[in-house]
Amino acid sequence: MDRSLIQAVFMLVLGNNVAILSDSLIKLLDGYETPFQFAFMRQISALLVLVPLLMLMKKSLRPRQIKWHFVRAHVWFLSSLFMVLSLTTLPLATANAIFYAAPLITVFLAVLFFGERASWFAILTSILGLVGVIVIVNPSEVNGFVLAALGVALALAVNNLLIKKLPAEHGVMETLYLTTILGVPAGIIGTLIEGGAWNWNMAALAFGSSIFVLIYAATCVFAYRAAQSNVVSSAEYTGLVGAVVVGMIFFAEQPELRFYIGAALIVVPLIILTSMQRQPADSAA
């Protein structure tokens, strides 16, 4: 196997399991009473990291061509709110399994709004994945927090598709910066309307969560530049295994059998689909 491919897979496995640490910090919150404040704290934390890095790289901090960055910023902000609601109430593994509906939703949205063509197996994979989500959450137990987790998946899917609309000249660091800074006014307004007492303990969790998310983003940049996405993307689903392990060790969670059945319906077809997409690239090499 090519060395760069091994490095790319390793970085994706590392990145996705680091992202689980971010989710774990959110789960440590006392509750979901002030999701706007937490999302705002994450914005400020990310800027404290990104602004010095961009200045060191001598990148402009002035927003340019902001229309689609503005849209993505607010979709991302909504996903942060939904994430707080879902992770503070649902088991870690269950919430993450629902989050993994994002690539399945992406397929449907790409066909409906971007005119992309999807193979019959890609469509079948999406259907099986959504069935897997239903198996995990059990329709009789669906509540607002489950819907919040589905909101996270939808927001992630929309954000992925909107990448196609971003200016090509903006690098990853600039994109992260613009996605953060343009959502700050919404964070301020939401926090003021929410009216919760400022919680410095929550600020520490928000800072740690932001650091882990930025590390995840960096590993994705490395991996997808080192190898073709359709060859390595299945490595991202190892994060679901990490969520189960972390949930068992630190939160005393014991997933039921239906979780494993539902997770298999989500992950296995995606891995097969990735393998099918990989074959033409391998044969071309």
PDB file of C-alpha atoms in Angstrom:
ATOM      1  CA  MET A   1       0.000   0.000   0.000  1.00  0.00           C
ATOM      2  CA  ASP A   2       1.251   3.498  -0.820  1.00  0.00           C
ATOM      3  CA  ARG A   3       2.826   5.281   2.154  1.00  0.00           C
ATOM      4  CA  SER A   4       0.815   8.465   1.601  1.00  0.00           C
ATOM      5  CA  LEU A   5      -2.379   6.404   1.612  1.00  0.00           C
ATOM      6  CA  ILE A   6      -1.419   4.806   4.942  1.00  0.00           C
ATOM      7  CA  GLN A   7      -0.699   8.257   6.388  1.00  0.00           C
ATOM      8  CA  ALA A   8      -4.017   9.598   5.091  1.00  0.00           C
ATOM      9  CA  VAL A   9      -6.003   6.738   6.635  1.00  0.00           C
ATOM     10  CA  PHE A  10      -4.112   7.147   9.929  1.00  0.00           C
ATOM     11  CA  MET A  11      -4.851  10.876  10.013  1.00  0.00           C
ATOM     12  CA  LEU A  12      -8.573  10.328   9.382  1.00  0.00           C
ATOM     13  CA  VAL A  13      -8.782   7.690  12.108  1.00  0.00           C
ATOM     14  CA  LEU A  14      -6.935  10.051  14.471  1.00  0.00           C
ATOM     15  CA  GLY A  15      -9.036  13.070  13.503  1.00  0.00           C
ATOM     16  CA  ASN A  16     -12.399  11.378  13.886  1.00  0.00           C
ATOM     17  CA  ASN A  17     -11.540   9.995  17.290  1.00  0.00           C
ATOM     18  CA  VAL A  18     -10.239  13.406  18.396  1.00  0.00           C
ATOM     19  CA  ALA A  19     -13.636  14.780  17.324  1.00  0.00           C
ATOM     20  CA  ILE A  20     -15.223  12.320  19.773  1.00  0.00           C
ATOM     21  CA  LEU A  21     -13.266  14.080  22.536  1.00  0.00           C
ATOM     22  CA  SER A  22     -14.951  17.329  21.485  1.00  0.00           C
ATOM     23  CA  ASP A  23     -18.340  15.626  21.741  1.00  0.00           C
ATOM     24  CA  SER A  24     -17.377  14.235  25.151  1.00  0.00           C
ATOM     25  CA  LEU A  25     -16.579  17.714  26.463  1.00  0.00           C
ATOM     26  CA  ILE A  26     -19.990  18.923  25.299  1.00  0.00           C
ATOM     27  CA  LYS A  27     -21.556  15.981  27.106  1.00  0.00           C
ATOM     28  CA  LEU A  28     -19.889  17.159  30.329  1.00  0.00           C
ATOM     29  CA  LEU A  29     -22.068  20.289  30.324  1.00  0.00           C
ATOM     30  CA  ASP A  30     -24.493  20.472  33.233  1.00  0.00           C
ATOM     31  CA  GLY A  31     -27.399  20.788  30.821  1.00  0.00           C
ATOM     32  CA  TYR A  32     -28.678  22.411  27.678  1.00  0.00           C
ATOM     33  CA  GLU A  33     -30.166  25.554  29.241  1.00  0.00           C
ATOM     34  CA  THR A  34     -27.701  27.934  27.538  1.00  0.00           C
ATOM     35  CA  PRO A  35     -26.774  26.453  24.142  1.00  0.00           C
ATOM     36  CA  PHE A  36     -26.324  29.919  22.577  1.00  0.00           C
ATOM     37  CA  GLN A  37     -23.757  30.879  25.203  1.00  0.00           C
ATOM     38  CA  PHE A  38     -21.797  27.667  24.625  1.00  0.00           C
ATOM     39  CA  ALA A  39     -21.891  28.086  20.839  1.00  0.00           C
ATOM     40  CA  PHE A  40     -20.715  31.704  21.233  1.00  0.00           C
ATOM     41  CA  MET A  41     -17.893  30.596  23.529  1.00  0.00           C
ATOM     42  CA  ARG A  42     -16.799  28.081  20.902  1.00  0.00           C
ATOM     43  CA  GLN A  43     -16.737  30.847  18.303  1.00  0.00           C
ATOM     44  CA  ILE A  44     -14.513  33.052  20.462  1.00  0.00           C
ATOM     45  CA  SER A  45     -12.265  30.095  21.325  1.00  0.00           C
ATOM     46  CA  ALA A  46     -11.794  29.241  17.660  1.00  0.00           C
ATOM     47  CA  LEU A  47     -10.952  32.866  16.828  1.00  0.00           C
ATOM     48  CA  LEU A  48      -8.352  32.968  19.598  1.00  0.00           C
ATOM     49  CA  VAL A  49      -6.586  30.132  17.798  1.00  0.00           C
ATOM     50  CA  LEU A  50      -7.232  31.051  14.158  1.00  0.00           C
ATOM     51  CA  VAL A  51      -6.497  34.804  14.182  1.00  0.00           C
ATOM     52  CA  PRO A  52      -2.880  34.493  15.434  1.00  0.00           C
ATOM     53  CA  LEU A  53      -2.243  31.660  12.973  1.00  0.00           C
ATOM     54  CA  LEU A  54      -3.587  33.680  10.043  1.00  0.00           C
ATOM     55  CA  MET A  55      -1.553  36.711  11.096  1.00  0.00           C
ATOM     56  CA  LEU A  56       1.537  34.504  11.332  1.00  0.00           C
ATOM     57  CA  MET A  57       0.787  33.222   7.813  1.00  0.00           C
ATOM     58  CA  LYS A  58       0.291  36.858   6.722  1.00  0.00           C
ATOM     59  CA  LYS A  59      -3.251  36.187   5.541  1.00  0.00           C
ATOM     60  CA  SER A  60      -5.839  38.933   5.260  1.00  0.00           C
ATOM     61  CA  LEU A  61      -8.415  39.001   8.050  1.00  0.00           C
ATOM     62  CA  ARG A  62     -10.812  41.130   6.005  1.00  0.00           C
ATOM     63  CA  PRO A  63     -13.824  39.101   4.820  1.00  0.00           C
ATOM     64  CA  ARG A  64     -14.076  38.773   1.031  1.00  0.00           C
ATOM     65  CA  GLN A  65     -16.764  37.256  -1.192  1.00  0.00           C
ATOM     66  CA  ILE A  66     -18.724  36.528   1.929  1.00  0.00           C
ATOM     67  CA  LYS A  67     -22.155  35.475   0.627  1.00  0.00           C
ATOM     68  CA  TRP A  68     -21.695  31.713   0.824  1.00  0.00           C
ATOM     69  CA  HIS A  69     -19.343  31.949   3.793  1.00  0.00           C
ATOM     70  CA  PHE A  70     -22.139  33.875   5.553  1.00  0.00           C
ATOM     71  CA  VAL A  71     -24.658  31.110   4.827  1.00  0.00           C
ATOM     72  CA  ARG A  72     -22.275  28.363   5.965  1.00  0.00           C
ATOM     73  CA  ALA A  73     -21.439  30.329   9.121  1.00  0.00           C
ATOM     74  CA  HIS A  74     -25.063  30.334  10.238  1.00  0.00           C
ATOM     75  CA  VAL A  75     -25.697  26.730   9.248  1.00  0.00           C
ATOM     76  CA  TRP A  76     -22.611  25.787  11.290  1.00  0.00           C
ATOM     77  CA  PHE A  77     -23.843  27.909  14.206  1.00  0.00           C
ATOM     78  CA  LEU A  78     -27.191  26.102  14.151  1.00  0.00           C
ATOM     79  CA  SER A  79     -25.384  22.758  14.131  1.00  0.00           C
ATOM     80  CA  SER A  80     -23.525  23.829  17.298  1.00  0.00           C
ATOM     81  CA  LEU A  81     -26.838  24.584  19.029  1.00  0.00           C
ATOM     82  CA  PHE A  82     -28.359  21.268  17.962  1.00  0.00           C
ATOM     83  CA  MET A  83     -25.190  19.450  19.038  1.00  0.00           C
ATOM     84  CA  VAL A  84     -25.462  20.810  22.580  1.00  0.00           C
ATOM     85  CA  LEU A  85     -29.114  19.763  22.790  1.00  0.00           C
ATOM     86  CA  SER A  86     -28.467  16.247  21.505  1.00  0.00           C
ATOM     87  CA  LEU A  87     -25.156  15.391  23.189  1.00  0.00           C
ATOM     88  CA  THR A  88     -26.258  16.535  26.644  1.00  0.00           C
ATOM     89  CA  THR A  89     -29.334  14.296  26.524  1.00  0.00           C
ATOM     90  CA  LEU A  90     -28.637  11.305  24.255  1.00  0.00           C
ATOM     91  CA  PRO A  91     -25.999   8.579  24.738  1.00  0.00           C
ATOM     92  CA  LEU A  92     -22.734   9.546  23.036  1.00  0.00           C
ATOM     93  CA  ALA A  93     -22.794   6.606  20.620  1.00  0.00           C
ATOM     94  CA  THR A  94     -26.462   7.130  19.715  1.00  0.00           C
ATOM     95  CA  ALA A  95     -25.965  10.825  18.962  1.00  0.00           C
ATOM     96  CA  ASN A  96     -22.899  10.091  16.816  1.00  0.00           C
ATOM     97  CA  ALA A  97     -24.695   7.343  14.914  1.00  0.00           C
ATOM     98  CA  ILE A  98     -27.381   9.868  13.989  1.00  0.00           C
ATOM     99  CA  PHE A  99     -24.694  12.410  13.037  1.00  0.00           C
ATOM    100  CA  TYR A 100     -23.373   9.842  10.540  1.00  0.00           C
ATOM    101  CA  ALA A 101     -26.600  10.225   8.608  1.00  0.00           C
ATOM    102  CA  ALA A 102     -24.943  13.369   7.193  1.00  0.00           C
ATOM    103  CA  PRO A 103     -23.283  11.669   4.175  1.00  0.00           C
ATOM    104  CA  LEU A 104     -26.557   9.868   3.450  1.00  0.00           C
ATOM    105  CA  ILE A 105     -28.503  13.123   3.518  1.00  0.00           C
ATOM    106  CA  THR A 106     -25.794  14.674   1.333  1.00  0.00           C
ATOM    107  CA  VAL A 107     -26.589  12.195  -1.435  1.00  0.00           C
ATOM    108  CA  PHE A 108     -30.272  13.161  -1.476  1.00  0.00           C
ATOM    109  CA  LEU A 109     -29.563  16.895  -1.347  1.00  0.00           C
ATOM    110  CA  ALA A 110     -26.930  16.651  -4.083  1.00  0.00           C
ATOM    111  CA  VAL A 111     -29.415  14.934  -6.389  1.00  0.00           C
ATOM    112  CA  LEU A 112     -32.324  17.246  -5.538  1.00  0.00           C
ATOM    113  CA  PHE A 113     -30.582  20.637  -5.558  1.00  0.00           C
ATOM    114  CA  PHE A 114     -27.310  20.216  -7.439  1.00  0.00           C
ATOM    115  CA  GLY A 115     -28.483  17.901 -10.207  1.00  0.00           C
ATOM    116  CA  GLU A 116     -25.831  15.324  -9.386  1.00  0.00           C
ATOM    117  CA  ARG A 117     -26.294  11.760 -10.522  1.00  0.00           C
ATOM    118  CA  ALA A 118     -26.244   8.965  -7.980  1.00  0.00           C
ATOM    119  CA  SER A 119     -25.811   5.272  -8.700  1.00  0.00           C
ATOM    120  CA  TRP A 120     -28.514   2.847  -7.657  1.00  0.00           C
ATOM    121  CA  PHE A 121     -26.230   1.542  -4.913  1.00  0.00           C
ATOM    122  CA  ALA A 122     -25.585   5.056  -3.585  1.00  0.00           C
ATOM    123  CA  ILE A 123     -29.347   5.577  -3.324  1.00  0.00           C
ATOM    124  CA  LEU A 124     -29.775   2.164  -1.695  1.00  0.00           C
ATOM    125  CA  THR A 125     -26.968   3.019   0.736  1.00  0.00           C
ATOM    126  CA  SER A 126     -28.772   6.211   1.732  1.00  0.00           C
ATOM    127  CA  ILE A 127     -32.053   4.396   2.246  1.00  0.00           C
ATOM    128  CA  LEU A 128     -30.412   1.668   4.357  1.00  0.00           C
ATOM    129  CA  GLY A 129     -28.589   4.321   6.375  1.00  0.00           C
ATOM    130  CA  LEU A 130     -31.792   6.163   7.158  1.00  0.00           C
ATOM    131  CA  VAL A 131     -33.405   2.853   8.120  1.00  0.00           C
ATOM    132  CA  GLY A 132     -30.407   2.339  10.415  1.00  0.00           C
ATOM    133  CA  VAL A 133     -31.079   5.664  12.101  1.00  0.00           C
ATOM    134  CA  ILE A 134     -34.718   4.668  12.628  1.00  0.00           C
ATOM    135  CA  VAL A 135     -33.634   1.337  14.140  1.00  0.00           C
ATOM    136  CA  ILE A 136     -31.250   3.088  16.546  1.00  0.00           C
ATOM    137  CA  VAL A 137     -33.630   5.768  17.798  1.00  0.00           C
ATOM    138  CA  ASN A 138     -36.856   3.695  17.670  1.00  0.00           C
ATOM    139  CA  PRO A 139     -39.741   5.825  16.288  1.00  0.00           C
ATOM    140  CA  SER A 140     -41.717   5.398  19.505  1.00  0.00           C
ATOM    141  CA  GLU A 141     -38.908   7.136  21.398  1.00  0.00           C
ATOM    142  CA  VAL A 142     -38.351  10.052  19.016  1.00  0.00           C
ATOM    143  CA  ASN A 143     -38.308  13.378  20.843  1.00  0.00           C
ATOM    144  CA  GLY A 144     -36.943  16.869  20.397  1.00  0.00           C
ATOM    145  CA  PHE A 145     -33.413  15.797  21.265  1.00  0.00           C
ATOM    146  CA  VAL A 146     -33.379  13.081  18.606  1.00  0.00           C
ATOM    147  CA  LEU A 147     -34.645  15.664  16.131  1.00  0.00           C
ATOM    148  CA  ALA A 148     -31.813  17.962  17.266  1.00  0.00           C
ATOM    149  CA  ALA A 149     -29.297  15.215  16.410  1.00  0.00           C
ATOM    150  CA  LEU A 150     -30.923  14.858  12.989  1.00  0.00           C
ATOM    151  CA  GLY A 151     -30.616  18.646  12.705  1.00  0.00           C
ATOM    152  CA  VAL A 152     -26.855  18.288  13.240  1.00  0.00           C
ATOM    153  CA  ALA A 153     -26.683  15.700  10.444  1.00  0.00           C
ATOM    154  CA  LEU A 154     -28.710  17.922   8.108  1.00  0.00           C
ATOM    155  CA  ALA A 155     -26.528  20.950   8.907  1.00  0.00           C
ATOM    156  CA  LEU A 156     -23.341  18.974   8.259  1.00  0.00           C
ATOM    157  CA  ALA A 157     -24.722  17.758   4.929  1.00  0.00           C
ATOM    158  CA  VAL A 158     -25.689  21.282   3.849  1.00  0.00           C
ATOM    159  CA  ASN A 159     -22.296  22.627   4.903  1.00  0.00           C
ATOM    160  CA  ASN A 160     -20.521  19.924   2.890  1.00  0.00           C
ATOM    161  CA  LEU A 161     -22.525  20.757  -0.224  1.00  0.00           C
ATOM    162  CA  LEU A 162     -22.004  24.510   0.171  1.00  0.00           C
ATOM    163  CA  ILE A 163     -18.249  23.971  -0.054  1.00  0.00           C
ATOM    164  CA  LYS A 164     -18.806  23.814  -3.822  1.00  0.00           C
ATOM    165  CA  LYS A 165     -19.933  27.452  -3.689  1.00  0.00           C
ATOM    166  CA  LEU A 166     -16.884  28.828  -1.858  1.00  0.00           C
ATOM    167  CA  PRO A 167     -14.200  30.849  -3.669  1.00  0.00           C
ATOM    168  CA  ALA A 168     -11.336  28.593  -4.750  1.00  0.00           C
ATOM    169  CA  GLU A 169      -8.704  31.077  -3.578  1.00  0.00           C
ATOM    170  CA  HIS A 170      -9.700  30.709   0.087  1.00  0.00           C
ATOM    171  CA  GLY A 171      -7.596  28.147   1.928  1.00  0.00           C
ATOM    172  CA  VAL A 172      -8.789  25.928   4.736  1.00  0.00           C
ATOM    173  CA  MET A 173      -7.640  28.265   7.528  1.00  0.00           C
ATOM    174  CA  GLU A 174      -9.316  31.247   5.875  1.00  0.00           C
ATOM    175  CA  THR A 175     -12.507  29.241   5.392  1.00  0.00           C
ATOM    176  CA  LEU A 176     -12.550  28.198   9.055  1.00  0.00           C
ATOM    177  CA  TYR A 177     -11.953  31.812  10.074  1.00  0.00           C
ATOM    178  CA  LEU A 178     -14.729  33.201   7.872  1.00  0.00           C
ATOM    179  CA  THR A 179     -17.156  30.481   8.939  1.00  0.00           C
ATOM    180  CA  THR A 180     -16.486  31.469  12.532  1.00  0.00           C
ATOM    181  CA  ILE A 181     -16.286  35.265  12.410  1.00  0.00           C
ATOM    182  CA  LEU A 182     -19.409  35.738  10.286  1.00  0.00           C
ATOM    183  CA  GLY A 183     -21.489  33.790  12.789  1.00  0.00           C
ATOM    184  CA  VAL A 184     -20.356  35.822  15.813  1.00  0.00           C
ATOM    185  CA  PRO A 185     -23.182  38.426  15.612  1.00  0.00           C
ATOM    186  CA  ALA A 186     -25.747  35.619  15.767  1.00  0.00           C
ATOM    187  CA  GLY A 187     -23.871  34.191  18.742  1.00  0.00           C
ATOM    188  CA  ILE A 188     -23.928  37.540  20.562  1.00  0.00           C
ATOM    189  CA  ILE A 189     -27.620  38.152  19.867  1.00  0.00           C
ATOM    190  CA  GLY A 190     -28.616  34.619  20.859  1.00  0.00           C
ATOM    191  CA  THR A 191     -26.597  34.787  24.082  1.00  0.00           C
ATOM    192  CA  LEU A 192     -28.164  38.132  25.054  1.00  0.00           C
ATOM    193  CA  ILE A 193     -31.696  36.905  24.337  1.00  0.00           C
ATOM    194  CA  GLU A 194     -31.002  33.684  26.225  1.00  0.00           C
ATOM    195  CA  GLY A 195     -29.998  35.733  29.273  1.00  0.00           C
ATOM    196  CA  GLY A 196     -28.117  32.995  31.107  1.00  0.00           C
ATOM    197  CA  ALA A 197     -25.473  33.769  33.733  1.00  0.00           C
ATOM    198  CA  TRP A 198     -21.944  33.702  32.311  1.00  0.00           C
ATOM    199  CA  ASN A 199     -20.363  30.339  33.122  1.00  0.00           C
ATOM    200  CA  TRP A 200     -16.557  30.258  33.048  1.00  0.00           C
ATOM    201  CA  ASN A 201     -16.521  26.493  33.593  1.00  0.00           C
ATOM    202  CA  MET A 202     -18.482  26.157  30.364  1.00  0.00           C
ATOM    203  CA  ALA A 203     -15.949  28.450  28.685  1.00  0.00           C
ATOM    204  CA  ALA A 204     -13.170  25.968  29.461  1.00  0.00           C
ATOM    205  CA  LEU A 205     -15.188  23.136  27.905  1.00  0.00           C
ATOM    206  CA  ALA A 206     -15.942  25.301  24.872  1.00  0.00           C
ATOM    207  CA  PHE A 207     -12.254  26.106  24.367  1.00  0.00           C
ATOM    208  CA  GLY A 208     -11.281  22.444  24.583  1.00  0.00           C
ATOM    209  CA  SER A 209     -14.076  21.473  22.198  1.00  0.00           C
ATOM    210  CA  SER A 210     -12.920  24.085  19.677  1.00  0.00           C
ATOM    211  CA  ILE A 211      -9.306  22.863  19.837  1.00  0.00           C
ATOM    212  CA  PHE A 212     -10.358  19.276  19.142  1.00  0.00           C
ATOM    213  CA  VAL A 213     -12.609  20.356  16.258  1.00  0.00           C
ATOM    214  CA  LEU A 214      -9.761  22.370  14.708  1.00  0.00           C
ATOM    215  CA  ILE A 215      -7.439  19.349  15.010  1.00  0.00           C
ATOM    216  CA  TYR A 216     -10.089  17.247  13.273  1.00  0.00           C
ATOM    217  CA  ALA A 217     -10.339  19.799  10.458  1.00  0.00           C
ATOM    218  CA  ALA A 218      -6.547  19.833  10.062  1.00  0.00           C
ATOM    219  CA  THR A 219      -6.320  16.040   9.804  1.00  0.00           C
ATOM    220  CA  CYS A 220      -9.023  16.060   7.134  1.00  0.00           C
ATOM    221  CA  VAL A 221      -7.076  18.624   5.102  1.00  0.00           C
ATOM    222  CA  PHE A 222      -3.929  16.498   5.295  1.00  0.00           C
ATOM    223  CA  ALA A 223      -5.739  13.259   4.452  1.00  0.00           C
ATOM    224  CA  TYR A 224      -7.800  14.497   1.518  1.00  0.00           C
ATOM    225  CA  ARG A 225      -4.800  16.231  -0.002  1.00  0.00           C
ATOM    226  CA  ALA A 226      -2.644  13.112   0.365  1.00  0.00           C
ATOM    227  CA  ALA A 227      -5.120  10.670  -1.209  1.00  0.00           C
ATOM    228  CA  GLN A 228      -8.346  10.558  -3.202  1.00  0.00           C
ATOM    229  CA  SER A 229     -11.410  11.037  -1.027  1.00  0.00           C
ATOM    230  CA  ASN A 230     -13.218   7.988  -2.410  1.00  0.00           C
ATOM    231  CA  VAL A 231     -10.267   5.829  -1.356  1.00  0.00           C
ATOM    232  CA  VAL A 232      -9.906   6.946   2.269  1.00  0.00           C
ATOM    233  CA  SER A 233     -13.282   8.376   3.324  1.00  0.00           C
ATOM    234  CA  SER A 234     -14.502   5.108   4.877  1.00  0.00           C
ATOM    235  CA  ALA A 235     -11.822   5.570   7.573  1.00  0.00           C
ATOM    236  CA  GLU A 236     -13.981   8.386   8.975  1.00  0.00           C
ATOM    237  CA  TYR A 237     -16.532   5.886  10.256  1.00  0.00           C
ATOM    238  CA  THR A 238     -14.076   4.615  12.865  1.00  0.00           C
ATOM    239  CA  GLY A 239     -15.302   7.592  14.892  1.00  0.00           C
ATOM    240  CA  LEU A 240     -18.467   5.636  15.637  1.00  0.00           C
ATOM    241  CA  VAL A 241     -16.357   2.903  17.254  1.00  0.00           C
ATOM    242  CA  GLY A 242     -14.589   5.579  19.286  1.00  0.00           C
ATOM    243  CA  ALA A 243     -17.936   6.965  20.419  1.00  0.00           C
ATOM    244  CA  VAL A 244     -19.008   3.540  21.691  1.00  0.00           C
ATOM    245  CA  VAL A 245     -15.730   2.994  23.568  1.00  0.00           C
ATOM    246  CA  VAL A 246     -15.644   6.489  25.121  1.00  0.00           C
ATOM    247  CA  GLY A 247     -19.324   6.211  26.063  1.00  0.00           C
ATOM    248  CA  MET A 248     -18.718   2.878  27.811  1.00  0.00           C
ATOM    249  CA  ILE A 249     -15.579   3.965  29.687  1.00  0.00           C
ATOM    250  CA  PHE A 250     -16.401   7.522  30.743  1.00  0.00           C
ATOM    251  CA  PHE A 251     -20.208   7.706  30.720  1.00  0.00           C
ATOM    252  CA  ALA A 252     -21.152   4.116  31.688  1.00  0.00           C
ATOM    253  CA  GLU A 253     -23.225   3.737  28.527  1.00  0.00           C
ATOM    254  CA  GLN A 254     -24.156   0.272  27.291  1.00  0.00           C
ATOM    255  CA  PRO A 255     -25.636   0.392  23.762  1.00  0.00           C
ATOM    256  CA  GLU A 256     -28.511  -1.978  23.106  1.00  0.00           C
ATOM    257  CA  LEU A 257     -28.481  -4.575  20.327  1.00  0.00           C
ATOM    258  CA  ARG A 258     -30.554  -2.321  18.091  1.00  0.00           C
ATOM    259  CA  PHE A 259     -27.730   0.247  18.173  1.00  0.00           C
ATOM    260  CA  TYR A 260     -25.285  -2.231  16.643  1.00  0.00           C
ATOM    261  CA  ILE A 261     -27.843  -3.342  14.040  1.00  0.00           C
ATOM    262  CA  GLY A 262     -28.613   0.252  13.096  1.00  0.00           C
ATOM    263  CA  ALA A 263     -24.933   1.241  13.048  1.00  0.00           C
ATOM    264  CA  ALA A 264     -24.206  -1.685  10.712  1.00  0.00           C
ATOM    265  CA  LEU A 265     -26.975  -0.508   8.360  1.00  0.00           C
ATOM    266  CA  ILE A 266     -25.334   2.935   8.286  1.00  0.00           C
ATOM    267  CA  VAL A 267     -21.640   2.066   8.110  1.00  0.00           C
ATOM    268  CA  VAL A 268     -21.352  -1.223   6.168  1.00  0.00           C
ATOM    269  CA  PRO A 269     -23.118  -0.008   2.977  1.00  0.00           C
ATOM    270  CA  LEU A 270     -21.008   3.179   3.071  1.00  0.00           C
ATOM    271  CA  ILE A 271     -17.791   1.150   3.266  1.00  0.00           C
ATOM    272  CA  ILE A 272     -18.946  -1.064   0.381  1.00  0.00           C
ATOM    273  CA  LEU A 273     -19.865   2.013  -1.645  1.00  0.00           C
ATOM    274  CA  THR A 274     -16.436   3.519  -0.989  1.00  0.00           C
ATOM    275  CA  SER A 275     -14.786   0.256  -2.080  1.00  0.00           C
ATOM    276  CA  MET A 276     -16.851   0.224  -5.286  1.00  0.00           C
ATOM    277  CA  GLN A 277     -15.814   3.812  -6.025  1.00  0.00           C
ATOM    278  CA  ARG A 278     -12.195   2.958  -5.290  1.00  0.00           C
ATOM    279  CA  GLN A 279     -11.941   0.198  -7.898  1.00  0.00           C
ATOM    280  CA  PRO A 280     -11.806   2.438 -11.008  1.00  0.00           C
ATOM    281  CA  ALA A 281      -9.065   4.550  -9.391  1.00  0.00           C
ATOM    282  CA  ASP A 282      -7.083   1.433  -8.459  1.00  0.00           C
ATOM    283  CA  SER A 283      -7.417  -0.065 -11.923  1.00  0.00           C
ATOM    284  CA  ALA A 284      -6.398   3.255 -13.517  1.00  0.00           C
ATOM    285  CA  ALA A 285      -3.241   3.260 -11.415  1.00  0.00           C
TER     286      ALA A 285
END
